[in-house]
Coordinates of C-alpha atoms and ligand atoms in Angstrom, one line a residue:
M1 CA 50.1 97.3 119.7
E2 CA 52.2 94.3 119.6
I3 CA 55.4 94.2 117.0
K4 CA 54.1 90.8 115.1
S5 CA 50.4 92.7 114.6
Y6 CA 51.7 96.1 113.3
I7 CA 53.7 94.6 111.1
E8 CA 50.6 92.5 110.1
N9 CA 48.7 95.1 110.3
N10 CA 51.1 97.2 107.6
K11 CA 52.2 94.8 105.5
K12 CA 50.8 96.4 102.4
K13 CA 51.6 99.7 103.3
F14 CA 55.5 98.7 104.1
L15 CA 55.6 97.0 100.5
D16 CA 53.9 100.2 98.5
E17 CA 56.5 102.0 100.3
L18 CA 59.0 99.7 99.0
F19 CA 58.4 99.7 95.5
E20 CA 58.1 103.4 95.2
L21 CA 62.3 103.4 96.0
I22 CA 62.7 100.2 93.9
R23 CA 61.2 102.1 91.4
I24 CA 64.4 104.8 91.2
P25 CA 66.9 103.6 89.1
S26 CA 69.8 104.8 91.4
I27 CA 72.3 102.9 89.4
S28 CA 76.1 104.6 91.0
A29 CA 78.1 103.0 88.4
I30 CA 76.1 105.1 85.3
K31 CA 76.9 108.8 85.5
D32 CA 73.5 109.3 83.2
Y33 CA 71.6 108.1 86.7
D34 CA 72.8 111.2 88.9
K35 CA 69.4 113.0 89.4
E36 CA 68.3 109.3 90.1
L37 CA 70.4 108.9 93.1
R38 CA 69.1 112.3 94.0
K39 CA 65.9 111.0 94.4
A40 CA 66.2 108.0 96.2
A41 CA 68.2 110.4 98.6
T42 CA 65.5 112.5 98.7
F43 CA 62.7 109.9 99.7
L44 CA 64.8 108.9 102.1
K45 CA 65.0 112.1 103.5
N46 CA 61.2 112.5 103.5
Q47 CA 60.3 109.1 105.2
F48 CA 62.9 110.1 107.9
D49 CA 61.2 113.4 108.6
D50 CA 58.4 111.3 108.5
L51 CA 59.4 109.1 111.2
G52 CA 60.2 111.8 113.6
L53 CA 63.5 111.3 113.6
E54 CA 65.8 115.0 113.7
N55 CA 68.4 116.5 112.3
C56 CA 67.5 115.1 108.4
E57 CA 69.9 115.7 106.1
I58 CA 71.0 115.5 102.4
C59 CA 74.3 115.6 103.1
E60 CA 76.4 116.5 99.9
T61 CA 79.6 114.9 99.7
E62 CA 81.9 114.7 95.7
G63 CA 80.0 111.5 94.8
Y64 CA 76.4 110.6 95.8
P65 CA 74.8 112.3 98.7
I66 CA 74.7 110.6 102.3
V67 CA 71.4 110.7 104.3
Y68 CA 71.8 111.3 107.3
A69 CA 68.7 110.5 110.7
E70 CA 68.6 110.7 114.8
K71 CA 66.9 110.0 117.3
I72 CA 68.3 110.5 120.5
K73 CA 66.7 109.7 123.1
D74 CA 68.7 110.2 126.2
E75 CA 72.9 110.5 126.2
N76 CA 72.9 107.5 128.6
L77 CA 71.4 105.3 126.2
P78 CA 73.7 102.8 123.8
T79 CA 73.0 104.4 120.3
V80 CA 73.2 101.8 117.4
L81 CA 74.1 103.6 114.1
V82 CA 72.3 102.0 110.8
Y83 CA 74.7 102.1 107.5
G84 CA 72.7 101.0 104.3
H85 CA 72.9 101.9 100.1
Y86 CA 70.4 103.1 98.4
D87 CA 72.8 103.0 95.2
V88 CA 71.8 99.5 93.1
Q89 CA 74.0 98.0 90.5
P90 CA 73.6 98.9 86.4
V91 CA 70.9 96.2 84.6
D92 CA 73.0 94.1 82.1
P93 CA 72.3 92.0 80.4
I94 CA 68.8 93.5 80.0
D95 CA 67.9 90.3 78.0
L96 CA 68.2 88.2 80.2
W97 CA 65.4 89.8 83.0
D98 CA 62.0 88.1 83.0
S99 CA 60.4 91.5 83.8
K100 CA 61.9 95.4 83.5
P101 CA 64.6 95.9 86.9
F102 CA 63.0 99.1 87.9
E103 CA 59.5 97.9 87.8
P104 CA 59.3 95.7 90.8
I105 CA 56.4 92.6 90.7
I106 CA 55.5 90.2 93.0
K107 CA 56.6 86.1 92.2
K108 CA 56.0 82.7 93.2
T109 CA 59.6 80.9 93.5
K110 CA 60.3 77.6 94.4
I111 CA 62.6 78.9 97.3
H112 CA 59.8 82.1 98.1
P113 CA 56.4 79.9 97.6
E114 CA 54.7 83.0 99.5
G115 CA 56.2 85.4 96.8
A116 CA 59.6 87.5 96.4
I117 CA 59.6 91.1 95.1
F118 CA 61.6 91.0 91.4
A119 CA 63.8 94.4 90.5
R120 CA 66.9 96.0 91.0
G121 CA 67.9 96.3 94.6
S122 CA 65.3 94.7 95.9
C123 CA 67.7 92.9 98.1
D124 CA 70.9 94.2 97.9
D125 CA 70.0 96.9 99.2
K126 CA 67.1 98.8 98.6
G127 CA 65.0 96.0 100.5
Q128 CA 67.2 95.3 103.1
M129 CA 68.2 98.7 104.1
F130 CA 64.2 99.7 104.2
M131 CA 63.6 97.2 106.6
H132 CA 65.7 99.2 109.4
L133 CA 63.0 102.3 108.9
K134 CA 59.8 100.1 108.8
A135 CA 61.5 98.6 112.3
I136 CA 61.8 102.3 113.3
E137 CA 58.2 103.3 112.6
V138 CA 56.9 99.0 114.0
L139 CA 59.1 100.2 117.5
K140 CA 57.1 104.1 118.0
N141 CA 53.7 102.7 117.3
T142 CA 54.2 99.6 119.5
T143 CA 57.0 98.9 123.0
G144 CA 58.4 103.0 121.8
I145 CA 61.7 103.2 120.7
P146 CA 64.2 102.2 124.1
C147 CA 67.8 103.5 122.3
N148 CA 69.2 106.6 120.7
I149 CA 69.5 105.3 116.8
K150 CA 70.9 107.4 114.0
F151 CA 71.1 106.9 110.3
M152 CA 73.9 107.0 107.5
I153 CA 72.7 106.0 104.0
E154 CA 75.0 106.2 101.1
G155 CA 75.2 106.1 97.6
E156 CA 78.2 104.5 96.2
E157 CA 78.8 101.6 98.2
E158 CA 78.9 99.0 94.2
V159 CA 81.8 101.7 93.6
G160 CA 83.3 101.4 96.6
S161 CA 82.0 103.7 98.7
D162 CA 85.2 106.5 97.4
N163 CA 83.3 109.3 100.0
L164 CA 82.1 107.5 102.6
E165 CA 85.9 107.0 104.1
E166 CA 86.3 110.9 104.1
F167 CA 82.6 111.6 104.7
V168 CA 83.0 109.0 108.2
R169 CA 86.6 110.3 109.3
N170 CA 84.9 114.3 109.2
N171 CA 81.7 113.4 111.6
K172 CA 83.5 111.3 114.6
E173 CA 81.2 113.1 117.0
K174 CA 78.3 113.0 115.1
L175 CA 78.3 109.7 114.5
D176 CA 79.3 108.4 117.8
C177 CA 77.8 105.3 118.6
D178 CA 78.0 102.0 120.4
I179 CA 77.1 100.0 118.0
I180 CA 77.0 99.5 114.1
L181 CA 73.8 97.6 112.3
V182 CA 73.2 96.1 108.6
S183 CA 71.7 94.7 106.7
D184 CA 73.5 93.8 103.0
T185 CA 74.5 90.2 103.2
G186 CA 72.7 87.2 103.7
M187 CA 71.1 84.1 105.7
I188 CA 71.8 79.9 105.0
D189 CA 68.5 79.7 103.6
K190 CA 64.6 81.7 104.5
N191 CA 64.1 79.0 107.9
T192 CA 68.0 79.4 109.0
P193 CA 69.2 82.3 110.2
S194 CA 72.4 83.2 110.0
I195 CA 74.3 86.3 111.5
T196 CA 77.9 87.4 109.5
T197 CA 81.1 87.4 111.4
G198 CA 83.5 87.7 108.5
L199 CA 83.8 89.5 104.8
R200 CA 86.2 89.6 102.7
G201 CA 88.6 92.4 101.4
L202 CA 89.4 93.0 97.9
S203 CA 91.8 94.1 95.3
Y204 CA 90.9 95.1 92.1
L205 CA 93.2 95.2 89.3
E206 CA 92.3 96.7 85.1
V207 CA 96.0 94.8 83.6
E208 CA 96.8 96.0 79.9
L209 CA 99.7 94.7 77.8
T210 CA 100.9 95.9 75.2
G211 CA 103.0 94.5 72.4
P212 CA 103.2 95.6 68.9
N213 CA 102.8 99.5 68.3
R214 CA 99.6 98.9 65.9
D215 CA 97.4 95.9 65.1
L216 CA 98.9 93.3 62.5
H217 CA 98.1 91.1 59.9
S218 CA 97.7 87.4 61.2
G219 CA 99.7 86.5 58.0
L220 CA 102.3 88.1 57.6
Y221 CA 103.4 88.9 61.0
G222 CA 101.6 85.4 62.5
G223 CA 104.3 83.5 63.5
S224 CA 107.0 86.5 63.7
V225 CA 105.7 88.3 66.7
A226 CA 104.1 87.7 70.4
N227 CA 101.1 88.1 70.8
P228 CA 99.0 89.9 73.8
I229 CA 96.1 88.3 74.3
N230 CA 98.3 84.4 73.7
S231 CA 101.1 86.2 77.1
L232 CA 98.6 87.7 79.2
A233 CA 96.1 84.4 78.7
K234 CA 99.5 82.5 79.7
M235 CA 100.0 84.8 82.3
I236 CA 97.1 84.8 83.8
S237 CA 96.9 81.0 83.5
S238 CA 100.1 80.9 85.3
L239 CA 98.3 83.2 88.4
H240 CA 97.3 79.7 89.7
D241 CA 99.5 75.6 90.3
E242 CA 97.8 72.3 89.4
N243 CA 96.3 72.5 93.2
N244 CA 94.5 76.4 92.4
K245 CA 96.9 77.8 94.8
V246 CA 97.3 81.1 94.2
T247 CA 101.3 81.7 91.9
I248 CA 101.9 85.3 93.1
P249 CA 104.6 85.3 95.9
G250 CA 103.8 86.4 99.3
F251 CA 99.9 85.8 99.1
Y252 CA 99.0 84.0 101.3
D253 CA 101.6 85.1 104.3
K254 CA 99.5 87.2 106.2
V255 CA 96.8 84.1 106.1
I256 CA 94.9 83.3 109.0
N257 CA 94.9 79.8 109.8
Y258 CA 91.6 78.4 111.3
S259 CA 92.4 75.4 114.4
D260 CA 91.4 71.9 112.8
E261 CA 88.2 72.8 116.4
Q262 CA 87.3 76.1 114.1
R263 CA 87.1 74.5 110.8
K264 CA 85.1 71.4 112.7
E265 CA 82.4 73.8 113.8
D266 CA 82.7 76.0 110.8
D267 CA 81.6 72.5 109.2
L268 CA 78.2 72.1 111.1
I269 CA 77.2 74.7 109.5
P270 CA 74.0 73.2 106.9
F271 CA 75.1 73.3 103.7
S272 CA 74.7 70.5 100.2
I273 CA 77.5 70.8 97.3
N274 CA 74.2 68.8 95.4
E275 CA 71.9 71.8 95.5
F276 CA 75.2 74.7 95.3
K277 CA 75.9 72.5 92.2
N278 CA 72.3 72.5 91.0
S279 CA 71.5 76.3 91.8
I280 CA 74.3 77.4 89.0
D281 CA 74.0 73.9 87.0
I282 CA 77.9 72.7 87.2
D283 CA 78.2 69.5 87.9
E284 CA 81.6 69.5 89.5
V285 CA 83.2 72.5 92.1
H286 CA 87.1 73.6 91.9
G287 CA 88.9 75.2 94.2
E288 CA 91.6 75.3 95.8
E289 CA 93.4 71.9 97.5
S290 CA 92.7 70.7 101.1
Y291 CA 89.6 73.0 101.3
S292 CA 85.9 72.8 101.7
T293 CA 83.6 74.8 99.0
Q294 CA 82.7 76.8 101.8
E295 CA 86.0 77.3 103.2
R296 CA 86.6 78.3 99.9
R297 CA 84.8 80.6 99.6
S298 CA 84.7 82.5 103.1
I299 CA 88.3 81.6 104.8
R300 CA 90.4 81.8 102.0
P301 CA 91.3 84.2 100.0
C302 CA 91.0 83.6 95.7
L303 CA 91.9 85.2 92.7
D304 CA 89.5 85.7 89.5
V305 CA 89.5 87.4 86.2
N306 CA 86.4 89.3 86.1
G307 CA 86.7 90.2 82.3
I308 CA 89.6 89.7 79.8
W309 CA 89.1 91.4 76.3
G310 CA 91.0 93.0 72.8
G311 CA 91.8 92.0 69.3
Y312 CA 88.6 91.5 67.1
T313 CA 85.3 90.2 69.1
D314 CA 82.4 91.6 66.0
E315 CA 80.8 89.9 63.3
G316 CA 82.3 87.4 61.7
S317 CA 86.3 87.4 60.9
K318 CA 88.9 90.0 60.9
T319 CA 92.6 88.9 60.9
V320 CA 94.6 90.3 63.0
I321 CA 97.5 90.3 65.9
P322 CA 95.9 92.9 68.1
S323 CA 98.4 94.9 69.5
K324 CA 96.7 95.4 73.1
A325 CA 95.2 92.3 75.0
F326 CA 93.2 93.7 79.1
A327 CA 92.1 91.9 82.0
K328 CA 90.0 93.0 84.3
I329 CA 91.1 91.0 87.8
S330 CA 90.4 90.9 91.3
M331 CA 91.1 89.4 94.5
R332 CA 88.7 88.6 97.4
L333 CA 91.0 88.3 100.6
V334 CA 90.9 87.1 103.7
S335 CA 92.1 88.2 107.9
N336 CA 95.2 89.7 108.1
Q337 CA 95.8 90.5 104.8
N338 CA 96.1 93.6 103.4
S339 CA 94.4 95.3 100.6
K340 CA 97.4 97.6 99.1
E341 CA 100.4 95.2 99.9
I342 CA 98.4 92.2 97.7
S343 CA 98.1 94.5 94.5
Q344 CA 101.4 96.1 95.0
L345 CA 102.8 91.5 95.1
F346 CA 100.5 91.3 92.0
I347 CA 101.6 93.8 90.1
D348 CA 105.6 93.2 90.9
H349 CA 104.8 89.4 90.1
M350 CA 102.7 90.8 86.5
K351 CA 105.5 92.8 85.8
N352 CA 107.9 90.4 86.6
I353 CA 106.1 87.4 83.8
T354 CA 106.0 90.0 81.0
P355 CA 107.7 88.0 78.8
A356 CA 110.1 90.1 76.9
G357 CA 109.1 92.7 73.7
M358 CA 105.7 93.2 75.6
K359 CA 104.7 96.1 77.7
I360 CA 102.7 96.1 80.5
K361 CA 100.5 99.1 82.8
I362 CA 98.2 98.0 85.7
N363 CA 96.1 100.1 87.4
E364 CA 94.4 99.3 90.9
H365 CA 90.7 100.1 91.3
H366 CA 88.9 100.3 94.7
G367 CA 89.6 97.9 96.9
G368 CA 88.9 96.8 100.6
E369 CA 90.2 95.6 103.7
P370 CA 88.5 92.2 105.6
Y371 CA 86.3 91.9 108.2
I372 CA 86.2 89.3 111.5
T373 CA 84.2 90.0 114.6
S374 CA 83.3 87.7 117.7
T375 CA 80.4 86.4 118.5
N376 CA 80.1 87.2 122.5
S377 CA 79.5 90.6 122.3
H378 CA 76.7 91.9 124.1
A379 CA 75.1 93.4 120.4
Y380 CA 75.6 89.6 119.3
L381 CA 74.1 87.7 121.7
A382 CA 71.5 90.8 121.3
A383 CA 71.0 90.2 117.9
S384 CA 70.8 86.3 118.2
Q385 CA 68.1 86.8 120.3
A386 CA 66.4 88.4 118.1
Y387 CA 66.6 86.0 115.0
E388 CA 65.8 83.1 117.6
S389 CA 62.2 85.5 118.7
V390 CA 61.0 85.3 115.0
F391 CA 62.7 82.2 113.3
N392 CA 62.8 79.6 116.3
K393 CA 65.8 78.8 116.0
K394 CA 69.4 80.3 117.3
P395 CA 71.4 81.7 114.3
F396 CA 74.9 80.3 112.8
A397 CA 77.5 82.5 112.9
V398 CA 78.5 82.3 109.0
K399 CA 82.0 83.9 107.3
D400 CA 80.6 85.7 103.9
G401 CA 82.5 85.9 100.9
G402 CA 81.6 89.1 99.6
S403 CA 82.8 92.7 100.3
I404 CA 81.6 95.8 102.5
P405 CA 84.6 97.6 102.3
I406 CA 83.3 100.5 104.5
I407 CA 82.7 97.5 107.4
A408 CA 86.8 97.7 108.0
Q409 CA 87.3 101.6 108.1
F410 CA 83.8 102.1 110.8
E411 CA 86.4 99.6 112.6
K412 CA 89.7 101.9 112.1
I413 CA 87.8 105.4 111.9
L414 CA 85.0 105.6 114.6
G415 CA 86.3 101.8 117.1
V416 CA 82.6 100.8 116.7
K417 CA 82.2 97.1 115.7
T418 CA 79.1 95.8 113.6
I419 CA 76.7 93.6 113.4
L420 CA 76.2 91.9 109.7
M421 CA 72.0 91.0 110.2
G422 CA 71.2 89.8 106.3
F423 CA 68.1 88.6 105.6
G424 CA 69.5 87.7 102.3
L425 CA 70.0 84.5 100.3
D426 CA 72.5 83.1 97.7
S427 CA 69.6 82.2 95.5
D428 CA 68.5 86.6 95.0
A429 CA 70.5 86.4 92.6
I430 CA 71.9 90.1 93.2
H431 CA 73.6 92.0 90.7
S432 CA 72.6 89.6 88.3
P433 CA 69.5 89.6 85.9
N434 CA 66.3 89.1 88.0
E435 CA 67.1 89.9 91.5
H436 CA 64.8 89.5 94.1
F437 CA 63.5 89.2 97.8
G438 CA 61.3 87.0 100.0
V439 CA 58.6 89.4 101.0
S440 CA 58.6 86.7 103.8
N441 CA 62.5 88.0 104.1
F442 CA 61.9 91.1 103.9
Y443 CA 58.5 91.1 107.1
N444 CA 61.2 89.1 109.3
G445 CA 63.6 90.9 108.5
I446 CA 61.5 94.0 109.8
E447 CA 60.3 91.9 113.2
T448 CA 63.8 91.0 113.5
I449 CA 65.0 94.0 113.2
S450 CA 62.3 95.5 115.5
N451 CA 63.1 92.9 117.8
F452 CA 67.0 93.7 118.4
Y453 CA 66.5 96.6 119.7
N454 CA 64.4 95.9 122.5
F455 CA 67.2 92.9 123.7
Y456 CA 70.0 95.0 122.9
S457 CA 68.3 98.0 125.7
N458 CA 67.3 94.7 127.7
K459 CA 64.0 95.9 127.8
I460 CA 63.1 92.0 127.5
Ligands
BES1 N1 75.9 94.0 99.6 C1 77.3 93.1 98.8 C2 78.0 92.6 99.4 C3 77.6 91.5 99.9 C4 76.7 90.0 99.9 C5 78.2 90.9 101.3 C6 76.1 89.2 100.2 C7 78.1 89.5 101.4 C8 76.8 88.9 101.7 C9 78.0 94.7 98.9 O1 76.4 95.2 98.0 C10 78.3 94.2 97.2 O2 78.3 93.5 96.2 N2 79.7 94.4 97.5 C11 80.8 94.6 96.0 C12 82.2 94.8 96.9 C13 81.8 96.3 96.4 C14 83.7 96.9 96.8 C15 81.9 96.7 94.9 C16 81.0 92.9 96.0 O3 81.1 92.2 96.9 O4 82.4 92.5 94.9
MN2 MN1 75.1 95.9 99.2
MN3 MN1 76.2 94.7 96.2

């Protein structure tokens, strides 16, 4: 049977199975969901068994398990390792969801007139990861599986993949492969495919600024004691200058500067500034001077406050000068910045600018290194042909702004490059209320991935 017809005949079954996986609320950030993460891992193992893969196992770690499976056809054939994650982000703020986050439903949208699956994880990453399992089913029932395949699906991506790195280090032989394949990124729009050739890295820190040893009456003490919230706000606002450049000394020292030629080429990637503004309801963009919006969110590093709190925030008013102020601050990094180095620069600088009379404490959260890859490898060209065979357009090579920290670690530990074949859209609202994933993206993804294996193995 042809690949296209097999997918056509099994559309409903594929969706039903994905829905079953999505219904498991596998939120890795919240401890109460421990059982659900294990349920999702077991669901995947059963799927792998049903697909006839070998050595299917749930590998325990200090955190949530990693599901492994493989099909070794012949030692002489190339080996593809598929990576993805079965954990999802928390659903908050729950009130802003139009339907229940773990009860997937299909609704039509302007961008997805044929329907999109609304649920947490529908795009990031259950929907995208599941396409890879279904692609194996498609190949088995059509052209045959043309190379060796290994799967490694983890449950801690959304909380920093803390235990995956050690697993990879301890299982280098088991994970030996020629290329890693991942669908956990996006494409330009529903009909314009792209392959992700860059991911940003991440440094994430939490700052605690302490003034007086207790909250004070803001009448008795106001005006005579520095207020840690006022001070922290001032410190944070000084982290950007008038050109929106980050002021931390050394921050840009190692940043790759792209040639004018490369920048011109990247500028040909379709992007509408008006659609961008409309889609998030802002009337002006913002960012580092002399870079385009696309550059600001891909090849340039940035610094953002993710959360800030302290003092009295409940109902009504309470007149206090708080003892403490807090902020969570992240920096997205690009090649060749190093996460540890940038975190240290941040810590040193924040200590430097702490006003006299205040104490600062800074804790580091998980980070990750940036990643870039070329467009002339055999695997990239196979992926490009695969997209073209389904979308009738050559995909653009795009550097994405998000982070998947383990991808740089794969390169460092296993010495293997990754092809990022994403099928999500920016408008899919990953990590937000009403996350969704187009059903056509899902089916086209399955077809593209199936074709990838045949192009990669020189079968077509
Ligand atoms: N799949 C995303 C990353 C992503 C999305 C990259 C779209 C490019 C395009 C991943 O699950 C994610 O959310 N990563 C986190 C980092 C992690 C350490 C929590 C991120 O980018 O914030
Ligand atoms: Mn993801
Ligand atoms: Mn995510």
